[in-house]
């Protein structure tokens, strides 16, 4: 059964099945899932942290339930989590027969998310059996596109390089998915479904290379550029040559060392950046210069097993400056604790709460 391709109301059959499943779940599993949802919402308070520590320490069964719930939330991936918060299944996600997973009591779920939506997303993630929830990207650029299949994907902490027949080289950062979209000419299209990639175009291509991400497109004939699509915005940086960025009816050309971002609201202004900082990940480094801590943690989580969660909004807005190698990524928690005086609560499964 397919979800509503228009992104509207969730399929009533799927949601009804989720409601039935809720009644069959153990109370402990419900509580564990509710705690994960609470902290993933970013609305947890210091009192919540203390309450979680007490709940978590009641028994080994409580600790194990929390780990299972955390893994399920991570398995949903960013797309599944967004869909759950919107109280709808992702368009195009196929829901197979129910596989029992923890649900969340309505009394504890943040108001922005429905319990049936989360369980519906969990069904799809469980059925997929590949660690993430398949999602359907925007269809405005490819009307004939029916169902997403990522041709290449990198895992947490992994990088990968692929080379197309046209001579285009793509270096994928961690947790990145791309799909090849054939076209009549030899340049072709590539969609960045999620993550970050650096693209170097071929020297003798007969047509500009086009990369699509988040409802916009970036094209270049002889250039190197970086595209980052995490969350609601897409960031494009020209490293060499010239690239054209289009979103809706707006278009801007970028020269080397220039960057812009775009979203559903349109294109930003152009700003100058240091390409070496933008592509530091290719050399095995994470570099942050005046980056809000919440954003820095999102990037760190792409290279670290488990999940770091900033539970304090004020802390998340603090500006973070750091440079460290991927293999030392676990040291960042201590650095944040030292620099900001943040409270640190470590839980099984590599989960760390910062407050």
mmCIF file of C-alpha atoms in Angstrom:
data_model
loop_
_atom_site.group_PDB
_atom_site.id
_atom_site.type_symbol
_atom_site.label_atom_id
_atom_site.label_comp_id
_atom_site.label_asym_id
_atom_site.label_seq_id
_atom_site.Cartn_x
_atom_site.Cartn_y
_atom_site.Cartn_z
ATOM 1 C CA UNK A 1 0.000 0.000 0.000
ATOM 2 C CA UNK A 2 1.368 3.416 -0.944
ATOM 3 C CA UNK A 3 1.266 6.608 1.098
ATOM 4 C CA UNK A 4 -0.446 9.724 -0.210
ATOM 5 C CA UNK A 5 1.830 10.847 -3.059
ATOM 6 C CA UNK A 6 0.562 14.358 -2.652
ATOM 7 C CA UNK A 7 1.928 14.659 0.876
ATOM 8 C CA UNK A 8 -1.535 15.183 2.371
ATOM 9 C CA UNK A 9 -3.349 13.150 4.983
ATOM 10 C CA UNK A 10 -1.866 9.767 5.955
ATOM 11 C CA UNK A 11 -3.406 6.588 4.584
ATOM 12 C CA UNK A 12 -6.260 5.639 6.990
ATOM 13 C CA UNK A 13 -5.570 1.924 6.558
ATOM 14 C CA UNK A 14 -1.949 2.356 7.625
ATOM 15 C CA UNK A 15 -2.866 4.618 10.530
ATOM 16 C CA UNK A 16 -5.583 2.239 11.681
ATOM 17 C CA UNK A 17 -3.090 -0.615 11.647
ATOM 18 C CA UNK A 18 -0.707 1.505 13.699
ATOM 19 C CA UNK A 19 -3.418 2.216 16.276
ATOM 20 C CA UNK A 20 -4.144 -1.497 16.596
ATOM 21 C CA UNK A 21 -0.457 -2.186 17.050
ATOM 22 C CA UNK A 22 -0.156 0.346 19.863
ATOM 23 C CA UNK A 23 -2.479 -1.710 22.022
ATOM 24 C CA UNK A 24 -0.170 -4.737 21.717
ATOM 25 C CA UNK A 25 3.010 -3.004 22.844
ATOM 26 C CA UNK A 26 4.609 -3.452 26.244
ATOM 27 C CA UNK A 27 4.308 -0.399 28.521
ATOM 28 C CA UNK A 28 8.093 -0.344 28.991
ATOM 29 C CA UNK A 29 8.629 -0.071 25.237
ATOM 30 C CA UNK A 30 6.122 2.770 25.068
ATOM 31 C CA UNK A 31 7.894 4.651 27.824
ATOM 32 C CA UNK A 32 11.304 4.175 26.199
ATOM 33 C CA UNK A 33 10.055 5.445 22.851
ATOM 34 C CA UNK A 34 8.462 8.432 24.542
ATOM 35 C CA UNK A 35 11.778 9.369 26.160
ATOM 36 C CA UNK A 36 13.605 9.174 22.840
ATOM 37 C CA UNK A 37 10.965 11.362 21.227
ATOM 38 C CA UNK A 38 11.149 13.876 24.042
ATOM 39 C CA UNK A 39 14.880 14.398 23.696
ATOM 40 C CA UNK A 40 14.869 14.278 19.906
ATOM 41 C CA UNK A 41 12.331 17.121 19.932
ATOM 42 C CA UNK A 42 14.908 19.506 21.419
ATOM 43 C CA UNK A 43 12.418 20.553 24.105
ATOM 44 C CA UNK A 44 13.816 18.531 26.993
ATOM 45 C CA UNK A 45 14.481 20.387 30.248
ATOM 46 C CA UNK A 46 17.072 19.740 32.982
ATOM 47 C CA UNK A 47 14.259 18.144 34.967
ATOM 48 C CA UNK A 48 13.646 15.793 32.045
ATOM 49 C CA UNK A 49 17.294 14.737 32.104
ATOM 50 C CA UNK A 50 17.124 13.875 35.788
ATOM 51 C CA UNK A 51 13.842 12.043 35.285
ATOM 52 C CA UNK A 52 15.318 10.050 32.406
ATOM 53 C CA UNK A 53 18.354 9.081 34.472
ATOM 54 C CA UNK A 54 16.071 7.798 37.224
ATOM 55 C CA UNK A 55 13.854 5.920 34.762
ATOM 56 C CA UNK A 56 16.859 4.512 32.895
ATOM 57 C CA UNK A 57 18.479 3.251 36.096
ATOM 58 C CA UNK A 58 15.485 1.335 37.391
ATOM 59 C CA UNK A 59 16.582 -1.939 35.801
ATOM 60 C CA UNK A 60 18.621 -3.444 32.942
ATOM 61 C CA UNK A 61 15.328 -3.911 31.103
ATOM 62 C CA UNK A 62 14.742 -0.146 31.156
ATOM 63 C CA UNK A 63 18.234 0.492 29.773
ATOM 64 C CA UNK A 64 17.783 -2.099 27.017
ATOM 65 C CA UNK A 65 14.391 -0.684 26.041
ATOM 66 C CA UNK A 66 15.914 2.773 25.705
ATOM 67 C CA UNK A 67 18.657 1.451 23.416
ATOM 68 C CA UNK A 68 16.083 -0.304 21.212
ATOM 69 C CA UNK A 69 13.961 2.817 20.982
ATOM 70 C CA UNK A 70 16.996 4.949 20.142
ATOM 71 C CA UNK A 71 18.041 2.587 17.367
ATOM 72 C CA UNK A 72 14.561 2.664 15.877
ATOM 73 C CA UNK A 73 14.535 6.469 15.867
ATOM 74 C CA UNK A 74 17.949 6.503 14.207
ATOM 75 C CA UNK A 75 16.771 3.921 11.657
ATOM 76 C CA UNK A 76 13.953 6.176 10.561
ATOM 77 C CA UNK A 77 16.521 8.700 9.360
ATOM 78 C CA UNK A 78 15.950 12.419 8.844
ATOM 79 C CA UNK A 79 13.232 11.920 6.237
ATOM 80 C CA UNK A 80 11.246 9.504 8.360
ATOM 81 C CA UNK A 81 11.536 11.744 11.397
ATOM 82 C CA UNK A 82 10.294 14.744 9.421
ATOM 83 C CA UNK A 83 7.388 12.716 8.119
ATOM 84 C CA UNK A 84 6.512 11.575 11.610
ATOM 85 C CA UNK A 85 6.555 15.135 12.934
ATOM 86 C CA UNK A 86 4.243 16.177 10.111
ATOM 87 C CA UNK A 87 1.853 13.383 11.160
ATOM 88 C CA UNK A 88 2.071 11.716 7.752
ATOM 89 C CA UNK A 89 3.898 8.875 6.054
ATOM 90 C CA UNK A 90 6.476 9.927 3.466
ATOM 91 C CA UNK A 91 5.039 9.897 -0.015
ATOM 92 C CA UNK A 92 6.031 6.756 -1.826
ATOM 93 C CA UNK A 93 6.990 4.777 1.276
ATOM 94 C CA UNK A 94 5.670 1.246 1.017
ATOM 95 C CA UNK A 95 4.145 -0.167 4.185
ATOM 96 C CA UNK A 96 4.378 -3.934 4.511
ATOM 97 C CA UNK A 97 2.675 -6.151 7.131
ATOM 98 C CA UNK A 98 3.179 -5.002 10.694
ATOM 99 C CA UNK A 99 6.438 -5.764 12.457
ATOM 100 C CA UNK A 100 6.094 -5.049 16.160
ATOM 101 C CA UNK A 101 8.022 -1.980 17.308
ATOM 102 C CA UNK A 102 7.659 0.344 20.280
ATOM 103 C CA UNK A 103 5.131 3.128 20.053
ATOM 104 C CA UNK A 104 4.783 6.352 21.993
ATOM 105 C CA UNK A 105 2.019 7.191 24.475
ATOM 106 C CA UNK A 106 0.073 10.228 23.298
ATOM 107 C CA UNK A 107 0.459 11.868 26.699
ATOM 108 C CA UNK A 108 4.239 12.148 26.348
ATOM 109 C CA UNK A 109 4.735 12.816 22.625
ATOM 110 C CA UNK A 110 5.519 16.448 21.707
ATOM 111 C CA UNK A 111 2.410 18.053 20.226
ATOM 112 C CA UNK A 112 4.098 18.457 16.846
ATOM 113 C CA UNK A 113 4.060 14.695 16.293
ATOM 114 C CA UNK A 114 1.319 12.067 16.248
ATOM 115 C CA UNK A 115 1.862 8.623 17.740
ATOM 116 C CA UNK A 116 0.300 6.937 14.701
ATOM 117 C CA UNK A 117 2.624 8.793 12.335
ATOM 118 C CA UNK A 118 5.708 7.638 14.207
ATOM 119 C CA UNK A 119 4.538 4.046 14.276
ATOM 120 C CA UNK A 120 3.574 4.243 10.612
ATOM 121 C CA UNK A 121 7.092 5.426 9.837
ATOM 122 C CA UNK A 122 8.485 2.656 12.008
ATOM 123 C CA UNK A 123 6.559 0.087 9.996
ATOM 124 C CA UNK A 124 8.121 1.325 6.787
ATOM 125 C CA UNK A 125 11.601 1.471 8.290
ATOM 126 C CA UNK A 126 11.276 -2.018 9.727
ATOM 127 C CA UNK A 127 9.965 -3.464 6.477
ATOM 128 C CA UNK A 128 12.766 -1.877 4.476
ATOM 129 C CA UNK A 129 15.332 -3.780 6.529
ATOM 130 C CA UNK A 130 18.180 -1.577 5.336
ATOM 131 C CA UNK A 131 18.605 0.858 8.200
ATOM 132 C CA UNK A 132 16.786 3.860 6.842
ATOM 133 C CA UNK A 133 13.330 4.838 5.629
ATOM 134 C CA UNK A 134 12.949 5.156 1.868
ATOM 135 C CA UNK A 135 11.642 8.577 0.948
ATOM 136 C CA UNK A 136 10.352 10.162 -2.198
ATOM 137 C CA UNK A 137 12.110 13.368 -3.275
ATOM 138 C CA UNK A 138 10.313 16.306 -4.919
ATOM 139 C CA UNK A 139 8.870 15.417 -8.310
ATOM 140 C CA UNK A 140 8.788 18.854 -9.888
ATOM 141 C CA UNK A 141 11.926 18.291 -11.966
ATOM 142 C CA UNK A 142 11.171 14.693 -13.017
ATOM 143 C CA UNK A 143 7.446 14.196 -13.664
ATOM 144 C CA UNK A 144 8.048 10.597 -14.770
ATOM 145 C CA UNK A 145 9.842 9.655 -11.549
ATOM 146 C CA UNK A 146 7.717 7.169 -9.574
ATOM 147 C CA UNK A 147 9.778 5.701 -6.720
ATOM 148 C CA UNK A 148 13.112 6.557 -5.189
ATOM 149 C CA UNK A 149 16.058 4.199 -5.484
ATOM 150 C CA UNK A 150 19.369 5.566 -4.270
ATOM 151 C CA UNK A 151 22.134 4.272 -6.506
ATOM 152 C CA UNK A 152 24.872 5.097 -4.009
ATOM 153 C CA UNK A 153 24.817 5.638 -0.253
ATOM 154 C CA UNK A 154 27.470 6.124 2.396
ATOM 155 C CA UNK A 155 27.132 5.079 6.018
ATOM 156 C CA UNK A 156 28.070 6.977 9.174
ATOM 157 C CA UNK A 157 31.715 8.045 8.960
ATOM 158 C CA UNK A 158 32.128 6.664 5.439
ATOM 159 C CA UNK A 159 33.267 8.462 2.286
ATOM 160 C CA UNK A 160 33.089 7.230 -1.271
ATOM 161 C CA UNK A 161 34.158 8.388 -4.715
ATOM 162 C CA UNK A 162 32.308 7.518 -7.897
ATOM 163 C CA UNK A 163 33.120 8.431 -11.490
ATOM 164 C CA UNK A 164 30.519 8.725 -14.210
ATOM 165 C CA UNK A 165 30.976 7.779 -17.845
ATOM 166 C CA UNK A 166 30.865 11.474 -18.733
ATOM 167 C CA UNK A 167 34.037 12.019 -16.702
ATOM 168 C CA UNK A 168 32.270 13.639 -13.757
ATOM 169 C CA UNK A 169 33.777 12.712 -10.373
ATOM 170 C CA UNK A 170 31.617 12.720 -7.238
ATOM 171 C CA UNK A 171 33.056 12.437 -3.736
ATOM 172 C CA UNK A 172 30.364 11.583 -1.196
ATOM 173 C CA UNK A 173 30.581 12.571 2.446
ATOM 174 C CA UNK A 174 29.145 10.486 5.288
ATOM 175 C CA UNK A 175 25.431 9.637 5.385
ATOM 176 C CA UNK A 176 24.963 10.735 1.795
ATOM 177 C CA UNK A 177 22.602 9.321 -0.829
ATOM 178 C CA UNK A 178 22.659 10.076 -4.547
ATOM 179 C CA UNK A 179 20.647 8.783 -7.483
ATOM 180 C CA UNK A 180 21.482 8.769 -11.171
ATOM 181 C CA UNK A 181 18.826 10.311 -13.393
ATOM 182 C CA UNK A 182 19.422 9.389 -17.059
ATOM 183 C CA UNK A 183 19.005 11.951 -19.773
ATOM 184 C CA UNK A 184 19.321 11.824 -23.533
ATOM 185 C CA UNK A 185 22.639 13.671 -23.632
ATOM 186 C CA UNK A 186 25.794 12.194 -22.146
ATOM 187 C CA UNK A 187 26.004 14.561 -19.175
ATOM 188 C CA UNK A 188 22.985 13.227 -17.308
ATOM 189 C CA UNK A 189 21.439 14.339 -14.060
ATOM 190 C CA UNK A 190 22.340 13.418 -10.511
ATOM 191 C CA UNK A 191 20.071 13.954 -7.521
ATOM 192 C CA UNK A 192 21.552 14.555 -4.098
ATOM 193 C CA UNK A 193 18.846 13.014 -1.944
ATOM 194 C CA UNK A 194 20.563 13.861 1.341
ATOM 195 C CA UNK A 195 24.040 14.591 2.663
ATOM 196 C CA UNK A 196 27.000 16.320 1.034
ATOM 197 C CA UNK A 197 29.089 15.768 -2.068
ATOM 198 C CA UNK A 198 31.834 17.451 -4.061
ATOM 199 C CA UNK A 199 31.469 17.323 -7.828
ATOM 200 C CA UNK A 200 34.163 17.876 -10.454
ATOM 201 C CA UNK A 201 32.787 18.053 -13.984
ATOM 202 C CA UNK A 202 34.357 16.449 -17.042
ATOM 203 C CA UNK A 203 36.521 18.570 -19.310
ATOM 204 C CA UNK A 204 34.888 17.630 -22.610
ATOM 205 C CA UNK A 205 31.223 17.171 -21.734
ATOM 206 C CA UNK A 206 28.814 18.017 -24.550
ATOM 207 C CA UNK A 207 26.334 19.562 -22.092
ATOM 208 C CA UNK A 208 26.494 21.070 -18.599
ATOM 209 C CA UNK A 209 26.384 18.635 -15.715
ATOM 210 C CA UNK A 210 23.273 19.106 -13.569
ATOM 211 C CA UNK A 211 22.836 18.223 -9.904
ATOM 212 C CA UNK A 212 19.419 18.554 -8.285
ATOM 213 C CA UNK A 213 18.813 18.868 -4.553
ATOM 214 C CA UNK A 214 15.904 20.109 -2.480
ATOM 215 C CA UNK A 215 13.866 21.574 -5.330
ATOM 216 C CA UNK A 216 16.762 23.487 -6.905
ATOM 217 C CA UNK A 217 19.486 22.704 -9.401
ATOM 218 C CA UNK A 218 23.168 23.462 -9.848
ATOM 219 C CA UNK A 219 24.778 23.209 -13.281
ATOM 220 C CA UNK A 220 28.344 23.576 -14.538
ATOM 221 C CA UNK A 221 30.439 22.734 -17.590
ATOM 222 C CA UNK A 222 33.983 22.966 -16.256
ATOM 223 C CA UNK A 223 33.975 23.464 -12.517
ATOM 224 C CA UNK A 224 34.287 21.916 -9.095
ATOM 225 C CA UNK A 225 31.625 22.575 -6.485
ATOM 226 C CA UNK A 226 30.296 21.305 -3.161
ATOM 227 C CA UNK A 227 26.606 20.759 -2.406
ATOM 228 C CA UNK A 228 25.296 20.116 1.092
ATOM 229 C CA UNK A 229 21.667 19.115 1.635
ATOM 230 C CA UNK A 230 20.892 18.527 5.299
ATOM 231 C CA UNK A 231 17.631 19.695 6.773
ATOM 232 C CA UNK A 232 15.457 22.208 4.918
ATOM 233 C CA UNK A 233 18.274 24.115 3.187
ATOM 234 C CA UNK A 234 20.772 23.404 0.432
ATOM 235 C CA UNK A 235 24.218 25.016 0.502
ATOM 236 C CA UNK A 236 26.202 25.346 -2.748
ATOM 237 C CA UNK A 237 29.869 26.369 -2.827
ATOM 238 C CA UNK A 238 31.849 26.966 -6.010
ATOM 239 C CA UNK A 239 35.402 25.681 -5.571
ATOM 240 C CA UNK A 240 36.746 26.276 -9.089
ATOM 241 C CA UNK A 241 35.288 27.650 -12.288
ATOM 242 C CA UNK A 242 31.688 28.864 -12.397
ATOM 243 C CA UNK A 243 28.369 27.252 -11.477
ATOM 244 C CA UNK A 244 24.781 28.326 -11.982
ATOM 245 C CA UNK A 245 22.318 27.809 -9.128
ATOM 246 C CA UNK A 246 18.586 27.890 -9.894
ATOM 247 C CA UNK A 247 15.644 27.685 -7.520
ATOM 248 C CA UNK A 248 12.161 28.457 -8.722
ATOM 249 C CA UNK A 249 12.432 31.425 -11.082
ATOM 250 C CA UNK A 250 15.579 32.771 -9.445
ATOM 251 C CA UNK A 251 19.122 32.040 -10.610
ATOM 252 C CA UNK A 252 22.567 33.157 -9.507
ATOM 253 C CA UNK A 253 26.032 32.428 -10.856
ATOM 254 C CA UNK A 254 28.795 31.559 -8.405
ATOM 255 C CA UNK A 255 32.496 32.080 -8.987
ATOM 256 C CA UNK A 256 35.314 30.317 -7.150
ATOM 257 C CA UNK A 257 35.207 30.798 -3.350
ATOM 258 C CA UNK A 258 31.580 31.939 -3.393
ATOM 259 C CA UNK A 259 28.641 30.311 -1.649
ATOM 260 C CA UNK A 260 24.877 30.613 -1.312
ATOM 261 C CA UNK A 261 22.045 28.666 0.283
ATOM 262 C CA UNK A 262 18.497 28.086 -0.873
ATOM 263 C CA UNK A 263 15.266 26.650 0.465
ATOM 264 C CA UNK A 264 11.581 26.814 -0.333
ATOM 265 C CA UNK A 265 11.814 30.522 0.492
ATOM 266 C CA UNK A 266 14.290 31.185 -2.328
ATOM 267 C CA UNK A 267 17.974 31.935 -2.889
ATOM 268 C CA UNK A 268 20.168 33.724 -0.373
ATOM 269 C CA UNK A 269 22.689 36.410 -1.194
ATOM 270 C CA UNK A 270 26.184 35.346 -2.260
ATOM 271 C CA UNK A 271 28.998 35.363 0.269
ATOM 272 C CA UNK A 272 32.735 34.717 0.143
ATOM 273 C CA UNK A 273 34.055 31.577 1.869
ATOM 274 C CA UNK A 274 37.260 29.610 2.262
ATOM 275 C CA UNK A 275 36.960 26.491 0.060
ATOM 276 C CA UNK A 276 39.516 24.679 2.227
ATOM 277 C CA UNK A 277 37.162 24.930 5.201
ATOM 278 C CA UNK A 278 34.131 23.820 3.187
ATOM 279 C CA UNK A 279 35.904 20.701 1.910
ATOM 280 C CA UNK A 280 37.925 19.893 5.035
ATOM 281 C CA UNK A 281 35.873 16.703 5.366
ATOM 282 C CA UNK A 282 37.601 15.325 2.276
ATOM 283 C CA UNK A 283 40.892 15.464 4.172
ATOM 284 C CA UNK A 284 39.428 13.780 7.239
ATOM 285 C CA UNK A 285 38.741 16.911 9.299
ATOM 286 C CA UNK A 286 35.694 18.556 10.804
ATOM 287 C CA UNK A 287 36.151 22.330 11.011
ATOM 288 C CA UNK A 288 33.799 24.777 12.716
ATOM 289 C CA UNK A 289 34.226 28.557 12.687
ATOM 290 C CA UNK A 290 31.544 30.395 14.648
ATOM 291 C CA UNK A 291 29.058 27.589 13.991
ATOM 292 C CA UNK A 292 25.979 27.331 16.241
ATOM 293 C CA UNK A 293 26.566 24.314 18.443
ATOM 294 C CA UNK A 294 23.312 22.656 17.379
ATOM 295 C CA UNK A 295 24.451 22.755 13.735
ATOM 296 C CA UNK A 296 27.916 21.514 14.629
ATOM 297 C CA UNK A 297 26.430 18.575 16.517
ATOM 298 C CA UNK A 298 24.332 17.641 13.481
ATOM 299 C CA UNK A 299 27.526 17.389 11.443
ATOM 300 C CA UNK A 300 29.391 15.507 14.171
ATOM 301 C CA UNK A 301 26.584 12.942 14.331
ATOM 302 C CA UNK A 302 27.268 12.036 10.699
ATOM 303 C CA UNK A 303 30.716 10.768 11.679
ATOM 304 C CA UNK A 304 30.006 9.293 15.083
ATOM 305 C CA UNK A 305 28.184 6.129 16.114
ATOM 306 C CA UNK A 306 25.191 6.842 18.307
ATOM 307 C CA UNK A 307 23.767 10.320 18.663
ATOM 308 C CA UNK A 308 24.615 13.540 20.479
ATOM 309 C CA UNK A 309 21.496 15.504 21.416
ATOM 310 C CA UNK A 310 21.541 19.143 22.523
ATOM 311 C CA UNK A 311 18.636 19.443 24.953
ATOM 312 C CA UNK A 312 19.113 23.130 25.767
ATOM 313 C CA UNK A 313 18.144 25.639 23.068
ATOM 314 C CA UNK A 314 20.354 28.372 24.516
ATOM 315 C CA UNK A 315 23.325 25.999 24.470
ATOM 316 C CA UNK A 316 22.517 25.061 20.882
ATOM 317 C CA UNK A 317 22.829 28.707 19.858
ATOM 318 C CA UNK A 318 26.307 29.115 21.340
ATOM 319 C CA UNK A 319 29.007 29.532 18.690
ATOM 320 C CA UNK A 320 31.471 26.691 18.368
ATOM 321 C CA UNK A 321 35.048 26.848 17.055
ATOM 322 C CA UNK A 322 36.959 23.609 16.639
ATOM 323 C CA UNK A 323 39.032 21.495 14.275
ATOM 324 C CA UNK A 324 39.585 17.791 14.776
ATOM 325 C CA UNK A 325 40.115 14.597 12.805
ATOM 326 C CA UNK A 326 37.349 12.083 12.238
ATOM 327 C CA UNK A 327 39.104 9.442 14.330
ATOM 328 C CA UNK A 328 39.012 11.838 17.301
ATOM 329 C CA UNK A 329 35.339 12.673 16.959
ATOM 330 C CA UNK A 330 34.462 11.147 20.335
ATOM 331 C CA UNK A 331 36.661 13.755 22.031
ATOM 332 C CA UNK A 332 34.323 16.552 20.994
ATOM 333 C CA UNK A 333 31.920 15.860 23.870
ATOM 334 C CA UNK A 334 34.636 16.593 26.411
ATOM 335 C CA UNK A 335 35.614 19.721 24.502
ATOM 336 C CA UNK A 336 32.044 21.005 24.510
ATOM 337 C CA UNK A 337 31.771 20.270 28.212
ATOM 338 C CA UNK A 338 34.983 22.164 28.909
ATOM 339 C CA UNK A 339 34.315 25.169 26.667
ATOM 340 C CA UNK A 340 30.651 25.739 27.469
ATOM 341 C CA UNK A 341 30.349 24.118 30.882
ATOM 342 C CA UNK A 342 27.680 21.864 29.415
ATOM 343 C CA UNK A 343 26.144 19.050 31.386
ATOM 344 C CA UNK A 344 26.836 15.643 29.858
ATOM 345 C CA UNK A 345 24.715 12.537 30.336
ATOM 346 C CA UNK A 346 26.001 9.395 28.604
ATOM 347 C CA UNK A 347 23.590 6.577 27.843
ATOM 348 C CA UNK A 348 23.990 3.174 26.181
ATOM 349 C CA UNK A 349 24.190 3.018 22.411
ATOM 350 C CA UNK A 350 26.510 6.013 22.127
ATOM 351 C CA UNK A 351 23.745 8.454 23.056
ATOM 352 C CA UNK A 352 24.948 11.635 24.773
ATOM 353 C CA UNK A 353 22.692 14.377 26.140
ATOM 354 C CA UNK A 354 24.127 17.895 26.352
ATOM 355 C CA UNK A 355 22.396 20.374 28.634
#
